[in-house]
Short mmCIF file of C-alpha atoms in Angstrom, two decimals:
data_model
loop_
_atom_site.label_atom_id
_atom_site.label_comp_id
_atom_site.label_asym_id
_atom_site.label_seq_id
_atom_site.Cartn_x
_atom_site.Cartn_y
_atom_site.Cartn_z
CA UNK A 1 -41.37 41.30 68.23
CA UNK A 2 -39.54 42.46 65.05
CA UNK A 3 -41.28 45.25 63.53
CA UNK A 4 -41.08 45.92 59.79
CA UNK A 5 -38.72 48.36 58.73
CA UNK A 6 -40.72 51.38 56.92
CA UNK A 7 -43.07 53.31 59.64
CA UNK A 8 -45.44 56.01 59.15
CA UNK A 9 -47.05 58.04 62.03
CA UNK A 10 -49.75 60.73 61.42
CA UNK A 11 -51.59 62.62 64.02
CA UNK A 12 -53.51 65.92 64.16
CA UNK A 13 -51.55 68.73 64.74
CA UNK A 14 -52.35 70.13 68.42
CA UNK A 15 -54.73 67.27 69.45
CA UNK A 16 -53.83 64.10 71.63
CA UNK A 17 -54.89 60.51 71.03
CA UNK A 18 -54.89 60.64 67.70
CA UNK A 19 -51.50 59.03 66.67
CA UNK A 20 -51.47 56.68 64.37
CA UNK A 21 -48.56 54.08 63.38
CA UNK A 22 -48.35 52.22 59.78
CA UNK A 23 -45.95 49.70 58.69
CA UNK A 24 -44.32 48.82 55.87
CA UNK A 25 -42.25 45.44 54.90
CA UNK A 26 -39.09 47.25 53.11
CA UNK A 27 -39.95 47.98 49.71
CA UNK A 28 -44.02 48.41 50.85
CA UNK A 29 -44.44 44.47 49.86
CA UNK A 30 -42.83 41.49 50.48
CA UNK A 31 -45.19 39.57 48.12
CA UNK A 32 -44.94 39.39 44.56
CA UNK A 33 -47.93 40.17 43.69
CA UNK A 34 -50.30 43.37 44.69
CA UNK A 35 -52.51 44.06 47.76
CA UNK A 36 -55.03 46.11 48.04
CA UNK A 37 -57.16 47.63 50.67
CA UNK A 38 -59.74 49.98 50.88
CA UNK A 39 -60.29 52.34 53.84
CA UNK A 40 -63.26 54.95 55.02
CA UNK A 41 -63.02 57.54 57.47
CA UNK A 42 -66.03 59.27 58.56
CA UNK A 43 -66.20 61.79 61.14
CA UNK A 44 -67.46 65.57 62.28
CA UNK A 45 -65.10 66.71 59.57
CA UNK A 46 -64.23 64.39 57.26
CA UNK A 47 -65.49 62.07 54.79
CA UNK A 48 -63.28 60.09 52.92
CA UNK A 49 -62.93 56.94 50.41
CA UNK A 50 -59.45 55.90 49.17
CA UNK A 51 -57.69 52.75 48.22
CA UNK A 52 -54.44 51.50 48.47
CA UNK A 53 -52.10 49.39 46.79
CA UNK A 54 -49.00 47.68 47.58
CA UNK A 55 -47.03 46.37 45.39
CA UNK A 56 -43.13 45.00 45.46
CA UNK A 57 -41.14 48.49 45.59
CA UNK A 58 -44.37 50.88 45.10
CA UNK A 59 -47.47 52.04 46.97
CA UNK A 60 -50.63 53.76 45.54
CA UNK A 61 -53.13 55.59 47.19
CA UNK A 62 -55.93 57.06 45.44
CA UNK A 63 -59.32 58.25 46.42
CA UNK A 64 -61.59 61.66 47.51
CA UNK A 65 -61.39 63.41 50.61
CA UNK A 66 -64.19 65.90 51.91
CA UNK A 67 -62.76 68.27 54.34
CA UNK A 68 -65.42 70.34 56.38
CA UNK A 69 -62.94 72.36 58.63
CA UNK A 70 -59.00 72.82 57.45
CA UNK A 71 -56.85 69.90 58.69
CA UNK A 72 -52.83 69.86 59.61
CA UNK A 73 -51.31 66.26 60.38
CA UNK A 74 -48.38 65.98 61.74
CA UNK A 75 -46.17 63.59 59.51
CA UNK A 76 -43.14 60.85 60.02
CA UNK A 77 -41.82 58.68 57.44
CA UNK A 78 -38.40 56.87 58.42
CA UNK A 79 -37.57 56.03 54.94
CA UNK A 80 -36.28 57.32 51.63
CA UNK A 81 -39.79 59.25 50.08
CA UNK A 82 -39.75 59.48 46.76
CA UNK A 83 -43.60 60.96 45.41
CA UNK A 84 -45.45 61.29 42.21
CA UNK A 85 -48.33 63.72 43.86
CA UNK A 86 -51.49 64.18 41.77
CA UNK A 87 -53.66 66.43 42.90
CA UNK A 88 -56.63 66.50 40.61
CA UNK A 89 -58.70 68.36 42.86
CA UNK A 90 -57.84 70.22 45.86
CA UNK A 91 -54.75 71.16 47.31
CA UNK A 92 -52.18 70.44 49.68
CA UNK A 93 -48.98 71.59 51.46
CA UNK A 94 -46.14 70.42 53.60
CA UNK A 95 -44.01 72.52 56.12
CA UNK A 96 -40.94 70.76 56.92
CA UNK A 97 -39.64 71.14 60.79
CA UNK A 98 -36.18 70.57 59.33
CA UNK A 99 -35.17 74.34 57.84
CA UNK A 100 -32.39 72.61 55.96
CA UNK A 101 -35.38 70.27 54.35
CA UNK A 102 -38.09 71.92 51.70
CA UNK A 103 -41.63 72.88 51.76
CA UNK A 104 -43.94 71.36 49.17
CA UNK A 105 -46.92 72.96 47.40
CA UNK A 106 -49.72 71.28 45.31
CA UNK A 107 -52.18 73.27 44.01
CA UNK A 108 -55.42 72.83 42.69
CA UNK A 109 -54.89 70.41 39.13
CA UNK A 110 -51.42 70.13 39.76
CA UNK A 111 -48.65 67.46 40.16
CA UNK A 112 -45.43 67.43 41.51
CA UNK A 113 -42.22 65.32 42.22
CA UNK A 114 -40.24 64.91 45.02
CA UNK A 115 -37.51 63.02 47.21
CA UNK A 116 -36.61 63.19 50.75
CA UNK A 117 -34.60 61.21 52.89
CA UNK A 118 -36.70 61.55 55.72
CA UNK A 119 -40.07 63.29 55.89
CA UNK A 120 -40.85 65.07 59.36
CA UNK A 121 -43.43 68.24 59.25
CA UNK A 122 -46.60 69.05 58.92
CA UNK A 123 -49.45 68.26 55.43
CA UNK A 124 -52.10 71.05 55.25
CA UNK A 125 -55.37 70.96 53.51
CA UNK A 126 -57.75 73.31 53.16
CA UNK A 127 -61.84 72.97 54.12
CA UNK A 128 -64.58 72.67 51.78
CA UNK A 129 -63.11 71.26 48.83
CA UNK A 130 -63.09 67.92 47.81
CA UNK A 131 -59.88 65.90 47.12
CA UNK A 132 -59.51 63.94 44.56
CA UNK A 133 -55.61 62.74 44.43
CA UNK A 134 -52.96 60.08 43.68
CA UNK A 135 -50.04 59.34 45.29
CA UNK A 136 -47.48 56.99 44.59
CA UNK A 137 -44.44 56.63 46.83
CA UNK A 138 -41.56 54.25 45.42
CA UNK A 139 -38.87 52.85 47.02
CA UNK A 140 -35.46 53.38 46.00
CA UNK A 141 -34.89 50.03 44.72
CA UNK A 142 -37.77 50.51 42.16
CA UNK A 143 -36.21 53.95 40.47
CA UNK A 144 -32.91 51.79 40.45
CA UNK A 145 -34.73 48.95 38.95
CA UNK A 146 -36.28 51.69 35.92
CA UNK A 147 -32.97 53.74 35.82
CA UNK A 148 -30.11 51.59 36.74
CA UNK A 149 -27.27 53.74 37.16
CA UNK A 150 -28.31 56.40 34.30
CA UNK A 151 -29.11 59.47 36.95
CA UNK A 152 -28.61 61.71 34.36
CA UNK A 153 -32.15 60.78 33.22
CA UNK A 154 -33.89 62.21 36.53
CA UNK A 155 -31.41 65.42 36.17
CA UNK A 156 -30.96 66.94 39.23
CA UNK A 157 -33.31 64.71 41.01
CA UNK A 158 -31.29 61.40 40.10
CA UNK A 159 -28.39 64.40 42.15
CA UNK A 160 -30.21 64.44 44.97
CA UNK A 161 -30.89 60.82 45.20
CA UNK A 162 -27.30 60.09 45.24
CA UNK A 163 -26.41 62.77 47.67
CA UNK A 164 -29.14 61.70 50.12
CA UNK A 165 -30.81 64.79 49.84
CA UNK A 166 -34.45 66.70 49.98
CA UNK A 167 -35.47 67.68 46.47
CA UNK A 168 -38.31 69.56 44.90
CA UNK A 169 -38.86 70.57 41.09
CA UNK A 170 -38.53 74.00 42.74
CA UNK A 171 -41.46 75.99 43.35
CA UNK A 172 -42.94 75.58 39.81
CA UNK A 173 -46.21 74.07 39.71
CA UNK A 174 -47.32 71.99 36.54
CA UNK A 175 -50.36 71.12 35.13
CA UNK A 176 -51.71 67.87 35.17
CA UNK A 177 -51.68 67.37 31.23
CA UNK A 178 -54.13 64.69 29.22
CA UNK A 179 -51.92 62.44 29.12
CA UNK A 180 -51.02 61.88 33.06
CA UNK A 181 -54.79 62.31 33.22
CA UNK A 182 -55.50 59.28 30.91
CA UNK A 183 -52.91 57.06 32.43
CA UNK A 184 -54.53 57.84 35.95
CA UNK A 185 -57.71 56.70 34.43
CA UNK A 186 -56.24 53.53 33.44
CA UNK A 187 -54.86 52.96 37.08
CA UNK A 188 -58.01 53.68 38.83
CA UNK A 189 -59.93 51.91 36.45
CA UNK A 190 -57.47 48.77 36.06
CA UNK A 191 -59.79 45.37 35.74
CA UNK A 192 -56.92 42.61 34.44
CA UNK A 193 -56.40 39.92 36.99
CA UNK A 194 -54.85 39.58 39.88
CA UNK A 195 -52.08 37.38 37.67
CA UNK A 196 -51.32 40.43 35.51
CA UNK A 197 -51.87 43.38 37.42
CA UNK A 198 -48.88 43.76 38.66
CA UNK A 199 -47.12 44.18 36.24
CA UNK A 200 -49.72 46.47 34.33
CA UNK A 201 -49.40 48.74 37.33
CA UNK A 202 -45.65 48.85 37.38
CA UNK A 203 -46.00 49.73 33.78
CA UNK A 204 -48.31 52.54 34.31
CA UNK A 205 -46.39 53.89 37.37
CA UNK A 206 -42.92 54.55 34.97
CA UNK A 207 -45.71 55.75 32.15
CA UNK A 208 -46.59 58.42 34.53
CA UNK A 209 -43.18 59.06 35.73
CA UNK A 210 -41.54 59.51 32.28
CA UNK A 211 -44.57 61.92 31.69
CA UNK A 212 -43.77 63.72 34.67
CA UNK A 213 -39.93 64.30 34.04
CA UNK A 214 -40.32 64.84 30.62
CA UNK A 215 -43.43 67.80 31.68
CA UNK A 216 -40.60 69.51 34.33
CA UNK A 217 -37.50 68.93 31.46
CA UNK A 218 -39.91 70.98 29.18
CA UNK A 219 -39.37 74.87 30.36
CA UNK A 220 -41.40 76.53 27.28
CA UNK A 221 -44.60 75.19 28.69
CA UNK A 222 -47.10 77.56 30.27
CA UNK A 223 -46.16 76.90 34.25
CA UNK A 224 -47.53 79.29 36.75
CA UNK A 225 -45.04 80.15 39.14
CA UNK A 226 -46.73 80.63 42.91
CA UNK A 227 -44.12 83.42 44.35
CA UNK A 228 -46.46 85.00 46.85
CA UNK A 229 -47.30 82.02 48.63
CA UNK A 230 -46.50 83.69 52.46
CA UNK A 231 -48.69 86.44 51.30
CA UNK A 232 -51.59 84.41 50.18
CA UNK A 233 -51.60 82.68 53.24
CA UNK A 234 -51.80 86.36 55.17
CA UNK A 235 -55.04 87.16 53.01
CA UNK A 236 -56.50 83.58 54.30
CA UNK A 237 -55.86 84.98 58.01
CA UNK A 238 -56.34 88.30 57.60
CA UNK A 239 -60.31 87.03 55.94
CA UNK A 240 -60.44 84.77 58.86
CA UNK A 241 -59.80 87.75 61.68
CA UNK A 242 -62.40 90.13 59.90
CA UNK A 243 -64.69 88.25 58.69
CA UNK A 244 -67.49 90.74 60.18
CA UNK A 245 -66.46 93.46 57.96
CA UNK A 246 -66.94 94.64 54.38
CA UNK A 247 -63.97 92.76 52.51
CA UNK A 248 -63.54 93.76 49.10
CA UNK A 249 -60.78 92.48 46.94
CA UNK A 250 -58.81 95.46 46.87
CA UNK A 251 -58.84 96.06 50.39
CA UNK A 252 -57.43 92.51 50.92
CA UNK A 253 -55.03 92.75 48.04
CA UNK A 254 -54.24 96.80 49.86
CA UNK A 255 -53.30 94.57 53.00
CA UNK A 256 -51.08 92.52 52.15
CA UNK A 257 -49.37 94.07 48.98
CA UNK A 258 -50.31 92.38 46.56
CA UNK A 259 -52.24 93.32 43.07
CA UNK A 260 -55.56 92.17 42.45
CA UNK A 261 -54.90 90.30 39.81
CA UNK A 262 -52.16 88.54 41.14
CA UNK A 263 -54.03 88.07 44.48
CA UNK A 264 -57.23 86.31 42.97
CA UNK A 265 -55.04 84.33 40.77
CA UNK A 266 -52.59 83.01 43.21
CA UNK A 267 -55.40 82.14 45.82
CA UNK A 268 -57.81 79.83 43.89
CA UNK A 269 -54.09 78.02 42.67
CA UNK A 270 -53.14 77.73 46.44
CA UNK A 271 -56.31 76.85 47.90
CA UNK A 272 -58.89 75.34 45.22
CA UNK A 273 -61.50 78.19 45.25
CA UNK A 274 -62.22 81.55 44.60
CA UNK A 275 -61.59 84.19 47.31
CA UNK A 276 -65.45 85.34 47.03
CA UNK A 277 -66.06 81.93 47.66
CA UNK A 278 -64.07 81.31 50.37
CA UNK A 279 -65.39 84.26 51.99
CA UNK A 280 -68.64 82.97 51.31
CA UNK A 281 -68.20 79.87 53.11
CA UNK A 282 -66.26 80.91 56.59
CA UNK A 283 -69.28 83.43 56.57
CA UNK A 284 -72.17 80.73 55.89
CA UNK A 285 -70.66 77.98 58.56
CA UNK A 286 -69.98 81.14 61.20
CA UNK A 287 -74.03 81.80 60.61
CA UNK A 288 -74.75 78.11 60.46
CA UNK A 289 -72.98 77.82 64.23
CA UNK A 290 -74.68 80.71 65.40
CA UNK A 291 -78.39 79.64 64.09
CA UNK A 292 -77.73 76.21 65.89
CA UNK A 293 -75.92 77.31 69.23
CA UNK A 294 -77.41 81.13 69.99
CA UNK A 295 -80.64 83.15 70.45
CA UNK A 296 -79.39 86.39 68.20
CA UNK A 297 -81.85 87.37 65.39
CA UNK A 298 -81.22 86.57 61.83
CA UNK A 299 -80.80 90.97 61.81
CA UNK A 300 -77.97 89.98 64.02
CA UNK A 301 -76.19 87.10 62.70
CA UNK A 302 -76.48 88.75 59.19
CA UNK A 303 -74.31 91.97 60.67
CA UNK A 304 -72.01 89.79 62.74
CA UNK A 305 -70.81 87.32 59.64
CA UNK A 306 -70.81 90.81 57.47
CA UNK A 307 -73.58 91.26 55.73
CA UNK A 308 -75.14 95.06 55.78
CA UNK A 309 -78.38 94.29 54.98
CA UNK A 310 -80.40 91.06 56.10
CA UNK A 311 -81.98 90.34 53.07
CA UNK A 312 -78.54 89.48 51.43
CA UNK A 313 -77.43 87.44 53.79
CA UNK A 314 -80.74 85.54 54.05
CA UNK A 315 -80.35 84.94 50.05
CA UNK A 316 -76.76 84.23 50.62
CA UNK A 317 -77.54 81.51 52.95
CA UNK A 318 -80.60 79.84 50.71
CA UNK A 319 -78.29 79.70 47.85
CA UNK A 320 -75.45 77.74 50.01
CA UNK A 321 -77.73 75.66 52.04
CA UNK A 322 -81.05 75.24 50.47
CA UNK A 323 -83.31 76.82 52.98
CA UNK A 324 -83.78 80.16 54.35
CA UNK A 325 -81.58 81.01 57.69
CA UNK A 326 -85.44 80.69 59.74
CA UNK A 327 -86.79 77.64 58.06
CA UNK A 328 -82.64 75.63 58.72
CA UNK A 329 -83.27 77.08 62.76
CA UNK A 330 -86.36 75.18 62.53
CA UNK A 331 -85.24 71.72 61.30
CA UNK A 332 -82.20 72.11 63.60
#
């Protein structure tokens, strides 16, 4: 049997059985006009809703993603990757194994724009937050079909196209501006028929490019520059390890040495939330475990997940689930 040529495996990191293969006829389509398909995944901790379509040279995937426990995939693509990444709420991250390839972060209302040659590492997202993205991967043959030969107009992208090598817009994150926003509208929202829509999509997918390039070739715009990203990530552990004590932000920020400012700033960029909220919830789903699997007193569980005095915890926990920790034991 001859398999088509672009494959994409996924599986989650550290688990077995859970591989999972996707071809691609080169280009994502041999047709000439667009398919679509829509696909659901329920499970223990995940919810999700997203559509894709293929079309000759492009594929779009768009849709929300509700993440109850952080999720790492492990992540193959055997073709040339070039991305437009949305991500209009949430975040997301990729590790390369490669050290000679480059890491790629998308916070929170951000969008970025990348090529590699091959993709082989690991995508990250964090838990409760919910995703709502778009991705469009293009073949090569569609930037050559927009561009020609005139790589001077992706700058140093259009470079590493040529060269056959990994690029990122560096570690500057833009904004997702009105304009991308209203053109992503128009894509998800896209009612012409099936005649048309092809080429109404193709249209829209350069729109957005030529938005993007033009946002990155623009340097006087206000663009947030994450630099402590390694550290951030230590403040997410270091929460995680002592979550039964009395974490303040200055004690975090003392940690890890960072400022405050800096430290609340740069963590609600890289993971979608607040670090008082993200505290919050590890705390609430550590009681929520506890109420559902153990004997130990609400007294208890309130000193375990960090709370000094029961009464705060027990308002803590109406406020994020709706009922009292006694009454959810109950109807559990």
């Amino acid at each position: 049997m001859k398999f088509p040529p672009y494959k994409s495996t996924f599986s989650l990191t550290g688990a077995i059985n859970t591989k999972k293969v996707i071809r691609y006829p080169l280009g994502f389509s041999d047709n000439t006009s667009f398919e679509k398909t829509q696909n659901k995944v329920c499970t223990e901790f995940v919810d999700a809703i997203f559509d894709e379509y293929l079309l000759h040279g492009a594929k779009i995937e768009m849709g929300k993603v509700n993440l109850k426990k952080d999720l790492s995939i492990d992540v193959k693509h055997n073709f040339p990757f070039f991305k437009m990444h949305f991500e209009i709420e949430g975040s997301s991250s990729y590790s390369p194994r490669n050290e000679k390839s480059l890491p790629v972060i998308i916070p929170n209302g951000y969008h970025q724009l990348f090529f590699f040659p091959k993709v082989d590492g690991v995508l990250s997202f964090p838990a409760n937050i919910t995703r709502n993205t778009l991705e469009i991967t293009l073949s090569l043959s569609f930037v050559h079909k927009v561009f020609k030969d005139n790589w001077e107009e992706l700058e140093r992208l259009g470079d590493a196209i040529r060269n056959n090598q990994p690029f990122v817009f560096g570690e500057k994150s833009h904004k997702i501006n009105s304009e991308m926003l209203l053109v992503i509208q128009q894509i998800a929202n896209c009612k012409i028929d099936n005649h048309y829509r092809t080429h109404y999509l193709e249209c829209k997918i350069i729109e957005l490019l030529i938005l993007q390039l033009q946002d990155f070739k623009d340097r006087s715009k206000d663009i947030h520059i994450i630099r402590h990203h390694d550290k951030i990530v230590e403040a997410k552990s270091f929460i995680e390890e002592n979550i039964s004590g009395q974490l303040t932000i200055s004690s975090i920020a003392k940690k890890i040495g960072m400022n405050t400012q800096d430290l609340k700033k740069e963590f609600k960029i890289n993971f979608g939330q607040t670090i008082f909220k993200f505290i919050t919830a590890r705390r609430m789903e550590l009681a929520e475990g506890m109420l559902k699997s153990s004997s130990k007193s609400v007294y208890e569980i309130a000193e375990i997940v960090g709370y000094k005095y029961s009464q705060h915890f027990t308002k803590a926990f109406k406020k994020y689930f709706g009922v009292n920790p006694s009454t959810y034991r109950k109807e559990t």
